[in-house]
Amino acid sequence: MPATLRHLPANEYRRERWRNDQGWTREITRWPDADDYVWRASIAEIHRDTLFSAYPGYRRAQVLLQGNALRLGFTDGRRVTLEAPHARSEFDGADVVACHLPDGPVQVFNLIWDPQQIDARLLHRPLVGPMVFLPEEDVRWFIHLLAGTAQLKAPQPIGLAGGDSLLAQPASGERLVLEGSGEVLVVRLAQPTASESDAAS
């Protein structure tokens, strides 16, 4: 079977309200395209101090995209500050999280997933040469270009501008190569092992 590729241009992201109606997010993609999705990638727009929506049963990872700082406060007393450029945090989706803006509005990349159904690993990497994605059973890749330009080498090449995203699953026996310059967020999406599923339950 050929590689599975889906280009997600930034100008096609779907803008919608947060679950708690306290802010806006630009949804990049979700899988499946249903309310009870397994995973979702989006960009949250935060313009004032507020509370994040709760997502029991999910994990969340966030990366600061724009703005100088975002402070997160948890009900157990933890305090986390995401600072530019591209600091990140991961936490349980059931947590009640207060966000504070010490230096104006921010935008945050937001990955949410059900750990019992998917193993999601978020990486931040410079793109300074070819980045190779090899076929693995039941593994897909989500790529978000933070800055710069890139092109995925394929029978039908896909060009990416800053802010664009891509879903890719290499076909058996072939590799996909991303070339360009800039920075990327890469998410490896795989079926969880039995031990990972047990730990998440």
Short mmCIF file of C-alpha atoms in Angstrom, two decimals:
data_model
loop_
_atom_site.label_atom_id
_atom_site.label_comp_id
_atom_site.label_asym_id
_atom_site.label_seq_id
_atom_site.Cartn_x
_atom_site.Cartn_y
_atom_site.Cartn_z
CA MET A 1 0.00 0.00 0.00
CA PRO A 2 1.24 3.55 -0.68
CA ALA A 3 2.17 5.94 2.08
CA THR A 4 -0.72 7.74 3.76
CA LEU A 5 -0.21 11.51 3.65
CA ARG A 6 -2.45 14.40 4.61
CA HIS A 7 -1.43 18.04 4.30
CA LEU A 8 -3.03 20.33 6.92
CA PRO A 9 -2.54 24.00 5.86
CA ALA A 10 -2.71 26.57 8.65
CA ASN A 11 -5.43 28.56 6.88
CA GLU A 12 -7.77 25.56 7.07
CA TYR A 13 -7.61 25.00 10.84
CA ARG A 14 -11.08 25.06 12.40
CA ARG A 15 -11.61 27.78 15.02
CA GLU A 16 -13.94 26.80 17.87
CA ARG A 17 -14.76 27.57 21.50
CA TRP A 18 -13.14 25.75 24.37
CA ARG A 19 -15.18 23.06 26.05
CA ASN A 20 -15.70 25.39 29.07
CA ASP A 21 -16.47 28.36 26.78
CA GLN A 22 -13.60 30.40 28.30
CA GLY A 23 -11.47 30.81 25.17
CA TRP A 24 -10.83 29.87 21.56
CA THR A 25 -8.79 27.17 19.89
CA ARG A 26 -7.83 26.47 16.30
CA GLU A 27 -8.22 22.75 15.80
CA ILE A 28 -5.60 21.28 13.47
CA THR A 29 -6.97 17.74 13.40
CA ARG A 30 -8.56 15.03 15.50
CA TRP A 31 -8.81 11.28 15.07
CA PRO A 32 -11.35 10.01 14.59
CA ASP A 33 -13.40 13.06 13.62
CA ALA A 34 -15.89 12.59 16.46
CA ASP A 35 -16.61 13.98 19.92
CA ASP A 36 -15.04 10.92 21.58
CA TYR A 37 -11.76 11.22 19.66
CA VAL A 38 -8.60 9.28 20.51
CA TRP A 39 -6.28 12.25 19.97
CA ARG A 40 -6.42 15.87 18.88
CA ALA A 41 -3.93 18.61 17.98
CA SER A 42 -4.88 22.27 18.25
CA ILE A 43 -3.59 25.77 18.97
CA ALA A 44 -5.14 27.51 21.96
CA GLU A 45 -5.51 31.30 21.89
CA ILE A 46 -5.25 32.68 25.43
CA HIS A 47 -6.03 36.37 25.86
CA ARG A 48 -6.79 36.57 29.61
CA ASP A 49 -6.31 34.71 32.88
CA THR A 50 -8.73 31.79 32.95
CA LEU A 51 -9.18 28.06 33.57
CA PHE A 52 -8.46 25.32 31.06
CA SER A 53 -11.19 22.84 30.22
CA ALA A 54 -10.96 19.50 32.00
CA TYR A 55 -10.53 16.32 29.93
CA PRO A 56 -10.86 13.31 32.25
CA GLY A 57 -9.38 10.15 30.77
CA TYR A 58 -6.90 12.04 28.57
CA ARG A 59 -3.31 13.27 28.81
CA ARG A 60 -2.28 16.73 27.63
CA ALA A 61 0.98 18.22 26.39
CA GLN A 62 1.44 21.92 25.66
CA VAL A 63 4.15 23.95 23.94
CA LEU A 64 4.32 27.76 24.04
CA LEU A 65 4.17 29.00 20.43
CA GLN A 66 3.74 32.77 20.72
CA GLY A 67 4.06 35.19 23.62
CA ASN A 68 6.59 35.49 26.41
CA ALA A 69 5.21 33.33 29.21
CA LEU A 70 2.29 31.26 30.48
CA ARG A 71 1.97 30.27 34.12
CA LEU A 72 -0.01 27.15 35.00
CA GLY A 73 -1.41 26.57 38.49
CA PHE A 74 -2.68 23.16 39.63
CA THR A 75 -5.02 22.40 42.53
CA ASP A 76 -2.34 20.27 44.21
CA GLY A 77 -0.09 23.34 44.52
CA ARG A 78 2.16 22.76 41.54
CA ARG A 79 3.22 25.81 39.54
CA VAL A 80 4.69 25.58 36.03
CA THR A 81 5.87 28.46 33.87
CA LEU A 82 6.18 28.05 30.11
CA GLU A 83 8.63 30.60 28.76
CA ALA A 84 9.65 31.55 25.24
CA PRO A 85 10.87 29.99 23.14
CA HIS A 86 8.81 26.80 23.07
CA ALA A 87 8.82 25.60 26.69
CA ARG A 88 6.50 22.63 27.26
CA SER A 89 4.48 20.86 29.94
CA GLU A 90 2.56 17.59 30.20
CA PHE A 91 -0.24 16.83 32.66
CA ASP A 92 -3.37 14.79 33.31
CA GLY A 93 -6.37 16.05 31.37
CA ALA A 94 -8.56 15.71 34.47
CA ASP A 95 -6.51 18.38 36.31
CA VAL A 96 -8.16 21.72 36.97
CA VAL A 97 -5.54 24.14 35.63
CA ALA A 98 -5.52 27.91 36.05
CA CYS A 99 -3.55 29.83 33.44
CA HIS A 100 -2.07 33.26 34.15
CA LEU A 101 -0.60 35.66 31.59
CA PRO A 102 2.21 37.68 33.20
CA ASP A 103 3.18 39.41 29.95
CA GLY A 104 0.22 39.47 27.58
CA PRO A 105 -1.62 37.04 25.28
CA VAL A 106 -0.09 33.76 24.15
CA GLN A 107 -0.73 30.90 21.77
CA VAL A 108 -0.09 27.32 22.84
CA PHE A 109 0.16 24.10 20.85
CA ASN A 110 -2.09 21.60 22.59
CA LEU A 111 -1.92 17.82 22.15
CA ILE A 112 -4.53 15.69 23.89
CA TRP A 113 -4.77 11.90 23.74
CA ASP A 114 -6.34 8.86 25.37
CA PRO A 115 -3.35 6.90 26.75
CA GLN A 116 -5.36 3.68 26.83
CA GLN A 117 -5.79 3.83 23.05
CA ILE A 118 -2.70 5.63 21.76
CA ASP A 119 0.90 6.23 22.82
CA ALA A 120 1.76 9.84 21.90
CA ARG A 121 5.32 11.15 22.16
CA LEU A 122 5.89 14.84 21.44
CA LEU A 123 9.33 16.01 20.26
CA HIS A 124 10.68 19.48 19.41
CA ARG A 125 13.45 19.34 16.81
CA PRO A 126 15.47 21.72 14.64
CA LEU A 127 15.09 21.09 10.92
CA VAL A 128 18.61 21.60 9.55
CA GLY A 129 18.75 18.77 7.02
CA PRO A 130 16.82 15.68 6.00
CA MET A 131 14.52 14.20 8.66
CA VAL A 132 13.72 10.57 7.84
CA PHE A 133 10.56 8.69 8.87
CA LEU A 134 10.75 4.92 8.54
CA PRO A 135 7.75 2.58 8.39
CA GLU A 136 6.71 1.01 11.69
CA GLU A 137 3.68 -1.15 12.27
CA ASP A 138 0.68 0.86 13.52
CA VAL A 139 2.73 4.08 13.78
CA ARG A 140 1.73 7.45 12.32
CA TRP A 141 3.53 10.78 12.51
CA PHE A 142 2.08 14.23 13.07
CA ILE A 143 4.39 17.08 12.05
CA HIS A 144 3.83 20.77 12.82
CA LEU A 145 6.22 23.28 11.27
CA LEU A 146 6.88 25.94 13.89
CA ALA A 147 8.97 28.16 11.62
CA GLY A 148 10.74 28.05 8.28
CA THR A 149 9.86 26.08 5.18
CA ALA A 150 9.95 22.38 4.41
CA GLN A 151 9.06 19.83 1.78
CA LEU A 152 8.12 16.20 2.19
CA LYS A 153 9.73 14.09 -0.52
CA ALA A 154 7.04 11.81 -1.92
CA PRO A 155 5.60 10.83 -5.35
CA GLN A 156 3.46 13.94 -4.91
CA PRO A 157 5.76 16.29 -2.90
CA ILE A 158 4.12 18.35 -0.15
CA GLY A 159 5.41 21.82 0.67
CA LEU A 160 4.98 23.21 4.19
CA ALA A 161 5.04 26.85 5.29
CA GLY A 162 5.40 27.98 8.91
CA GLY A 163 2.30 26.98 10.86
CA ASP A 164 1.31 24.13 8.51
CA SER A 165 0.99 20.53 9.65
CA LEU A 166 1.17 17.08 8.13
CA LEU A 167 -0.04 13.57 8.95
CA ALA A 168 2.14 10.79 7.55
CA GLN A 169 2.36 7.02 7.67
CA PRO A 170 5.18 5.54 5.57
CA ALA A 171 4.33 2.52 3.46
CA SER A 172 6.08 -0.78 4.12
CA GLY A 173 9.53 -0.83 2.58
CA GLU A 174 9.82 2.90 1.95
CA ARG A 175 10.82 5.97 3.88
CA LEU A 176 9.56 9.52 3.95
CA VAL A 177 12.06 12.38 3.98
CA LEU A 178 11.31 15.90 5.24
CA GLU A 179 13.79 18.54 4.07
CA GLY A 180 14.03 22.24 4.80
CA SER A 181 15.10 24.66 7.47
CA GLY A 182 13.37 25.79 10.63
CA GLU A 183 11.85 24.04 13.66
CA VAL A 184 9.25 21.30 13.96
CA LEU A 185 7.08 19.61 16.52
CA VAL A 186 6.91 15.89 15.78
CA VAL A 187 4.42 13.53 17.42
CA ARG A 188 4.88 9.77 17.19
CA LEU A 189 1.46 8.11 17.43
CA ALA A 190 1.52 4.37 18.13
CA GLN A 191 -0.56 1.62 19.64
CA PRO A 192 0.24 1.45 23.38
CA THR A 193 1.93 -1.62 24.78
CA ALA A 194 0.08 -3.67 27.39
CA SER A 195 2.19 -2.22 30.21
CA GLU A 196 1.52 1.37 29.05
CA SER A 197 -2.23 0.73 28.88
CA ASP A 198 -2.21 -0.79 32.37
CA ALA A 199 -0.22 2.15 33.76
CA ALA A 200 -2.72 4.63 32.29
CA SER A 201 -5.77 2.92 33.74
#
